[in-house]
GROMACS .gro file of C-alpha atoms in nm:
model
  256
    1UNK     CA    1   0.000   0.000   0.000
    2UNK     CA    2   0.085   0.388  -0.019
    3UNK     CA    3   0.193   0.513   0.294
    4UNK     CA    4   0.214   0.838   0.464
    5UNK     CA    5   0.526   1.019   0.381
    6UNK     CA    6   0.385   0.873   0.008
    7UNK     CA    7   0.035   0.972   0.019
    8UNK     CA    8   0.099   1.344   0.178
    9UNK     CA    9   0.385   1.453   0.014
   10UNK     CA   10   0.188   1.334  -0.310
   11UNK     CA   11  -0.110   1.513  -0.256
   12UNK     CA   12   0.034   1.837  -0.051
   13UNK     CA   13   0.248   1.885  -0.352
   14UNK     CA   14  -0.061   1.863  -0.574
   15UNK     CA   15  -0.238   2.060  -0.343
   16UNK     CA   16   0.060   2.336  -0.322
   17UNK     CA   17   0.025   2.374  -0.737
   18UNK     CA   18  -0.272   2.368  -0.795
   19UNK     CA   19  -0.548   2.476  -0.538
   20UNK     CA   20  -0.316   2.723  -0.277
   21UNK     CA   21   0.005   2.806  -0.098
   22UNK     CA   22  -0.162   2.900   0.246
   23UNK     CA   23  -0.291   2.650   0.442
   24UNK     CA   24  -0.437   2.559   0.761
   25UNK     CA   25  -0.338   2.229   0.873
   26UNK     CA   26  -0.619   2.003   1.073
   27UNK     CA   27  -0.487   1.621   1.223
   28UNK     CA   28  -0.551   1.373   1.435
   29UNK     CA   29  -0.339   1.326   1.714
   30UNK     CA   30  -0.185   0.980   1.665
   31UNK     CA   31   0.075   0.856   1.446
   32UNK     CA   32  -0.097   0.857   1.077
   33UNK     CA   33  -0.255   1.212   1.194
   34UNK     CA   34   0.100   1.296   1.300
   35UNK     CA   35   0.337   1.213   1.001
   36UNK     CA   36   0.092   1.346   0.783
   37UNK     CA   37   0.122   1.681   0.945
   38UNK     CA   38   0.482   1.642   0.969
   39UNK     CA   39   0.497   1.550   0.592
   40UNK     CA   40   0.264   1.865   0.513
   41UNK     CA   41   0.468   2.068   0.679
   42UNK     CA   42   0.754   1.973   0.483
   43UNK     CA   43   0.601   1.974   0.139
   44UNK     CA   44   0.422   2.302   0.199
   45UNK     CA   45   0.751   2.480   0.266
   46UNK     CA   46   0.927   2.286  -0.020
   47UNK     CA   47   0.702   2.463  -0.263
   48UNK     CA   48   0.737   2.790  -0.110
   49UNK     CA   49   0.349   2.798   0.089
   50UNK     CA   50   0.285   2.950   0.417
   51UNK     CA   51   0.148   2.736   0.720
   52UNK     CA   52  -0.143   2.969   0.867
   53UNK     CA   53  -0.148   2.728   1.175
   54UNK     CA   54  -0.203   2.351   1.256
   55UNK     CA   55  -0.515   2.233   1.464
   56UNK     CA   56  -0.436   1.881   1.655
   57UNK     CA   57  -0.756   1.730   1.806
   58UNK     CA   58  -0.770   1.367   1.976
   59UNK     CA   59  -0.892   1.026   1.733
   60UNK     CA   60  -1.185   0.962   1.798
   61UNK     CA   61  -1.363   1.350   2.014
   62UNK     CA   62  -1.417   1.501   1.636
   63UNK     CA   63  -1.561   1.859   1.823
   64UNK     CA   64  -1.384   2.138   1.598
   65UNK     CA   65  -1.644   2.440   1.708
   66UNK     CA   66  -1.423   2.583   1.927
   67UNK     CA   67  -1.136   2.602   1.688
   68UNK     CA   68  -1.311   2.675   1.355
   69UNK     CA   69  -1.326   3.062   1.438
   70UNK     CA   70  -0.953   3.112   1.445
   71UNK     CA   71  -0.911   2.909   1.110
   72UNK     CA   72  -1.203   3.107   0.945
   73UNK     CA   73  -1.045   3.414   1.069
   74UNK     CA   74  -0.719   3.320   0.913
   75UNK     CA   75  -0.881   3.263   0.582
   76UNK     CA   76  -0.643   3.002   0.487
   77UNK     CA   77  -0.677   2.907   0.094
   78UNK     CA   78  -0.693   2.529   0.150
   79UNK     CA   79  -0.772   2.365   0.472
   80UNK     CA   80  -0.602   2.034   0.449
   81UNK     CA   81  -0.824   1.794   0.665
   82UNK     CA   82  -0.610   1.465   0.788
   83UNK     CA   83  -0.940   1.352   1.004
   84UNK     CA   84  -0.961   0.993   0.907
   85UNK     CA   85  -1.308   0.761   0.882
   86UNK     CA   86  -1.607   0.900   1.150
   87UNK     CA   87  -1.396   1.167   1.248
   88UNK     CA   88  -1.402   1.316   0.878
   89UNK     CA   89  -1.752   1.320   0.837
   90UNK     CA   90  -1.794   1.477   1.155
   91UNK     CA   91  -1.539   1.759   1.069
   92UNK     CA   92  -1.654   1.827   0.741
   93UNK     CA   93  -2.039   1.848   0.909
   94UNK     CA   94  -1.911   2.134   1.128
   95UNK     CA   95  -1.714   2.304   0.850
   96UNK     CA   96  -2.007   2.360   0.628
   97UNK     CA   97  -2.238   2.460   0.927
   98UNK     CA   98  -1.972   2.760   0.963
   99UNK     CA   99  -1.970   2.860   0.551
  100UNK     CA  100  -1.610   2.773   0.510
  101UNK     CA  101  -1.650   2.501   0.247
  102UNK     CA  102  -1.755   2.872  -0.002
  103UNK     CA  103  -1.484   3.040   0.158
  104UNK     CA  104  -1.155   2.775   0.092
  105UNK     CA  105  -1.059   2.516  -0.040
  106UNK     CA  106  -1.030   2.194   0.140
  107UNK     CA  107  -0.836   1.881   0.035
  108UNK     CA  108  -0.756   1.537   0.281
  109UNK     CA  109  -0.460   1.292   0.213
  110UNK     CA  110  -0.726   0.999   0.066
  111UNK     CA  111  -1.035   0.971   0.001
  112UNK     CA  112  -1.191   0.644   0.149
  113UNK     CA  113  -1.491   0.513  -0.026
  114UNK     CA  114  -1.707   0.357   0.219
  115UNK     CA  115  -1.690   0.667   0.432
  116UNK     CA  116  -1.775   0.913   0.180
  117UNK     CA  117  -2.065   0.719   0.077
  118UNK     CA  118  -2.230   0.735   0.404
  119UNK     CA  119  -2.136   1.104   0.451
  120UNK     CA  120  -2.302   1.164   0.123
  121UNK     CA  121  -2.181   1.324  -0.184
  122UNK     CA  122  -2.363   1.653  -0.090
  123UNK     CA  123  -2.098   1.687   0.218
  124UNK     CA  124  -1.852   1.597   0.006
  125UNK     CA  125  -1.907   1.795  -0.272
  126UNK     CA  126  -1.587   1.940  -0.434
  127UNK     CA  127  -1.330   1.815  -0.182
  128UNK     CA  128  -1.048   1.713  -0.285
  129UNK     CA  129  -0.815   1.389  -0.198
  130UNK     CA  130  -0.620   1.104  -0.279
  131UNK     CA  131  -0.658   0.765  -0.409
  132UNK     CA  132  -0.478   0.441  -0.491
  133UNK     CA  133  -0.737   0.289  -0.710
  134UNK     CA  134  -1.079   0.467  -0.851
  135UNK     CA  135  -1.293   0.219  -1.059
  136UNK     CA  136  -1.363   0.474  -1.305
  137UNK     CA  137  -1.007   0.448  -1.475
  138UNK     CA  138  -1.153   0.147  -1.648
  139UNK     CA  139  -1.212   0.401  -1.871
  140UNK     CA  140  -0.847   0.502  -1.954
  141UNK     CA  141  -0.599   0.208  -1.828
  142UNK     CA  142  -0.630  -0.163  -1.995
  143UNK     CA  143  -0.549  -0.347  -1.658
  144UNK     CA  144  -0.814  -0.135  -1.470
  145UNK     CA  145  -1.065  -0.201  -1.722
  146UNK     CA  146  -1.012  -0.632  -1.698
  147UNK     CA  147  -1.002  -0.581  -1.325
  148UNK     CA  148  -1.276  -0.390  -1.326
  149UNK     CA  149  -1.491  -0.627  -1.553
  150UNK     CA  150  -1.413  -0.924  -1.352
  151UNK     CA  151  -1.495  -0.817  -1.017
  152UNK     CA  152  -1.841  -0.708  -1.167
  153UNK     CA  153  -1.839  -0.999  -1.301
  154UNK     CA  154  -1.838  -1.187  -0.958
  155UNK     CA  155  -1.985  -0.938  -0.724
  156UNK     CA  156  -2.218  -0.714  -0.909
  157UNK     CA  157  -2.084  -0.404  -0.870
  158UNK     CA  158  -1.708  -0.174  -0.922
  159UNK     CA  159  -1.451  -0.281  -0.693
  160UNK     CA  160  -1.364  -0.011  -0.488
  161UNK     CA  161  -0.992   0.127  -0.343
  162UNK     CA  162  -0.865  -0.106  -0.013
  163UNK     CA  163  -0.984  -0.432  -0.245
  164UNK     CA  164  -0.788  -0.363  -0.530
  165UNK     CA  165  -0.469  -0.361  -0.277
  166UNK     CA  166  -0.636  -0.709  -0.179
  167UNK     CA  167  -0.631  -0.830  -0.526
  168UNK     CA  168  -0.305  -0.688  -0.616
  169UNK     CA  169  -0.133  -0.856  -0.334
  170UNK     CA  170  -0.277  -1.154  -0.394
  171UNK     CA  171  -0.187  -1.211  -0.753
  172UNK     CA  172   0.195  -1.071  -0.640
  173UNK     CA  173   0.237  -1.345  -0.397
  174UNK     CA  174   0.150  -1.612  -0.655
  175UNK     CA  175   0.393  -1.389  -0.975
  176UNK     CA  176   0.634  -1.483  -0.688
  177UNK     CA  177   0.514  -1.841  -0.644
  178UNK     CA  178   0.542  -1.905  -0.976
  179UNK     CA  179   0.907  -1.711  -1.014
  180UNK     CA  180   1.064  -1.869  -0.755
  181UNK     CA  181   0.860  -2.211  -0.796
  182UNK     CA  182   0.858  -2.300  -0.444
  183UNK     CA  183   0.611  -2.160  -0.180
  184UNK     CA  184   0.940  -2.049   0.036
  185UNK     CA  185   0.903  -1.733   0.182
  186UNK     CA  186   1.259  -1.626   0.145
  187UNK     CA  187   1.258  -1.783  -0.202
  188UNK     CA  188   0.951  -1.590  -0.311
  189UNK     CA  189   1.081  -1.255  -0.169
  190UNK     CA  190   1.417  -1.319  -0.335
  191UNK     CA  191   1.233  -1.395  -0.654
  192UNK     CA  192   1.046  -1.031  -0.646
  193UNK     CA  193   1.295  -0.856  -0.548
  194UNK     CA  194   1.518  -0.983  -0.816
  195UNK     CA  195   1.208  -0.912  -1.126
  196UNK     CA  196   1.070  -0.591  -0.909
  197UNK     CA  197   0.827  -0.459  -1.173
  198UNK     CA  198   0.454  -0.587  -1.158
  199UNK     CA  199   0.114  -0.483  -1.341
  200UNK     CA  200  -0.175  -0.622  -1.190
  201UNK     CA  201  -0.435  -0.363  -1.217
  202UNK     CA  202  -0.386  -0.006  -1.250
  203UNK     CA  203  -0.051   0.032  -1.430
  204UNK     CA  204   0.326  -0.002  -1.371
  205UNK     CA  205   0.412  -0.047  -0.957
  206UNK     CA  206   0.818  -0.157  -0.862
  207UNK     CA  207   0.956  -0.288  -0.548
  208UNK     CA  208   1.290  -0.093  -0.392
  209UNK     CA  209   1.495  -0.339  -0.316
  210UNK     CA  210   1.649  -0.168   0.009
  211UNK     CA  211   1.293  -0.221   0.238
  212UNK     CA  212   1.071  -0.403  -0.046
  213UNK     CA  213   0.806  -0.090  -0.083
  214UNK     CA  214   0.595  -0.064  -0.363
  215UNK     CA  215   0.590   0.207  -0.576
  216UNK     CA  216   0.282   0.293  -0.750
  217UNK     CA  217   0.082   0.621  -0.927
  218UNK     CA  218  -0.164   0.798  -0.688
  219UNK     CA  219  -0.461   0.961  -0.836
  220UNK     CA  220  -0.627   1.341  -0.752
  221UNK     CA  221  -1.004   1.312  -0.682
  222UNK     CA  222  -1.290   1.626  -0.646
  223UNK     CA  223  -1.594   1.479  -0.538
  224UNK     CA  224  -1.913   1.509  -0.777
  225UNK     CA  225  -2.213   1.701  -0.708
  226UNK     CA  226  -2.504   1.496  -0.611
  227UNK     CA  227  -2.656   1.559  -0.941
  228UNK     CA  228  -2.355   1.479  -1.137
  229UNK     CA  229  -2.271   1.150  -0.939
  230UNK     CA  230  -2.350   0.801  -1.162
  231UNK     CA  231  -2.493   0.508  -1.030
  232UNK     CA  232  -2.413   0.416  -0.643
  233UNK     CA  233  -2.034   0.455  -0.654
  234UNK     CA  234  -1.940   0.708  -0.972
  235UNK     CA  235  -1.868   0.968  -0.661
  236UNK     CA  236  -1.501   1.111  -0.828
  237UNK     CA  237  -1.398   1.323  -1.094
  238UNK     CA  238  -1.046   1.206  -1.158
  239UNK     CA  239  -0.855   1.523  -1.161
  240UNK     CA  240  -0.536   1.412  -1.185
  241UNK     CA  241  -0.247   1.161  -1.093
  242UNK     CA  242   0.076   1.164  -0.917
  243UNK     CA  243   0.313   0.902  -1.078
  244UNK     CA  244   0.491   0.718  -0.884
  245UNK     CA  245   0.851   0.808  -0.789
  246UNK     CA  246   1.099   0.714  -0.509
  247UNK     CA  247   1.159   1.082  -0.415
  248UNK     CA  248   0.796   1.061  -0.286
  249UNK     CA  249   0.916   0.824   0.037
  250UNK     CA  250   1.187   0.863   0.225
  251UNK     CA  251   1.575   0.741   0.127
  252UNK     CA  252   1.643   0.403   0.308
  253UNK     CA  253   1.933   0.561   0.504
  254UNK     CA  254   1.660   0.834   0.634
  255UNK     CA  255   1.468   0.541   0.742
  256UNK     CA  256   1.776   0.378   0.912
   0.00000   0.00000   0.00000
């Protein structure tokens, strides 16, 4: 899967270009909350932004009345939201009760399916976020469009993002399998990392050799109106993609 340092510096570099340089930075307080602030931080002074101010709230006690006021009265351009599952919904509730959605921007490190679809696309409309896999690039990408078939195919509707790492790990374990042609673990993560490159779904991914992560395009999403939204899951414009690149993690000798 994408990580943190991956996912943030992705999208906060995307976000930097393209929708604002001053930001106002809201996070859970726990680790993925954490390094994705830290990672924000870093990627909003890399392209020359200015942080307005940072808002750290506990996992879990989503109440952001009390600070909205100060980040309203900052009038940030983009309010980048790292408030993951329940918590998001809940913050994005109280953002539009105080107008700000008309006033900024607002963009999250990834947009997670499930949870947008019970917030609604109305809450959601025109936010902004990441995503490994969208089911809509059928449309655009050869692997996505088999995948995309067969899963309909079996379960009657579009497969959505945290499945697709499912199916992609699945079918690397047995490329391995079948490379190293034994069901040795050591054997089968010699025989990846020695033919790294893979295609399983949604393009080109790698391995690094140096800590076996995966390196794979991330895609830009801007949620759909509820009139323009198809079907029960066409919730996304794709709005753009982030290919994927090893300066987007950190160096093995950064990670010790």
């Amino acid at each position: 899967a994408l990580n943190p340092t991956i996912t943030c510096r992705a999208l906060g570099g995307w976000t930097a270009q393209n929708l604002g340089k001053k930001w106002w930075i809201v996070y859970a307080d726990y680790a993925w909350g954490k390094q994705c602030n830290n990672v924000f931080i870093e990627t909003l002074r890399k392209h020359g932004g200015t942080l307005l101010g940072t808002t750290p709230y506990p996992l879990g006690n989503a109440e952001f009345v009390a600070h909205l006021p100060k980040i309203q009265a900052a009038r940030p351009e983009v309010l980048v939201s790292a408030t993951p599952g329940a918590d998001n919904i809940a913050f994005l509730k109280q953002v539009v009760s105080f107008g700000m959605k008309k006033e900024m921007r607002i963009a999250q490190p990834l947009h997670w399916m499930p949870t947008l679809k019970e917030g609604g696309s109305d809450l959601y409309t025109d936010v902004y976020g990441g995503i490994n896999f969208y089911w809509e690039l059928e449309d655009t990408i050869p692997q996505a469009r088999r995948y995309v078939a067969a899963y309909r195919k079996r379960f009657n509707a579009p497969p959505l993002d945290y499945c697709s790492y499912g199916y992609s790990g699945i079918l690397e374990l047995a490329r391995g399998i079948e490379l190293a042609k034994s069901t040795d673990s050591m054997a089968v993560a010699n025989a990846l990392r020695k033919n790294p490159v893979y295609d399983h779904y949604k393009g080109k991914q790698w391995w690094r050799a140096c800590d076996n992560k995966s390196f794979q395009d991330l895609w830009i999403l801007k949620v759909r109106t509820p009139a323009q939204v198809k079907g029960e899951w066409g919730l996304f414009d794709v709005i753009g993609k982030v290919a994927a690149n090893e300066e987007l993690e950190r160096t093995c000798a950064e990670k010790g």
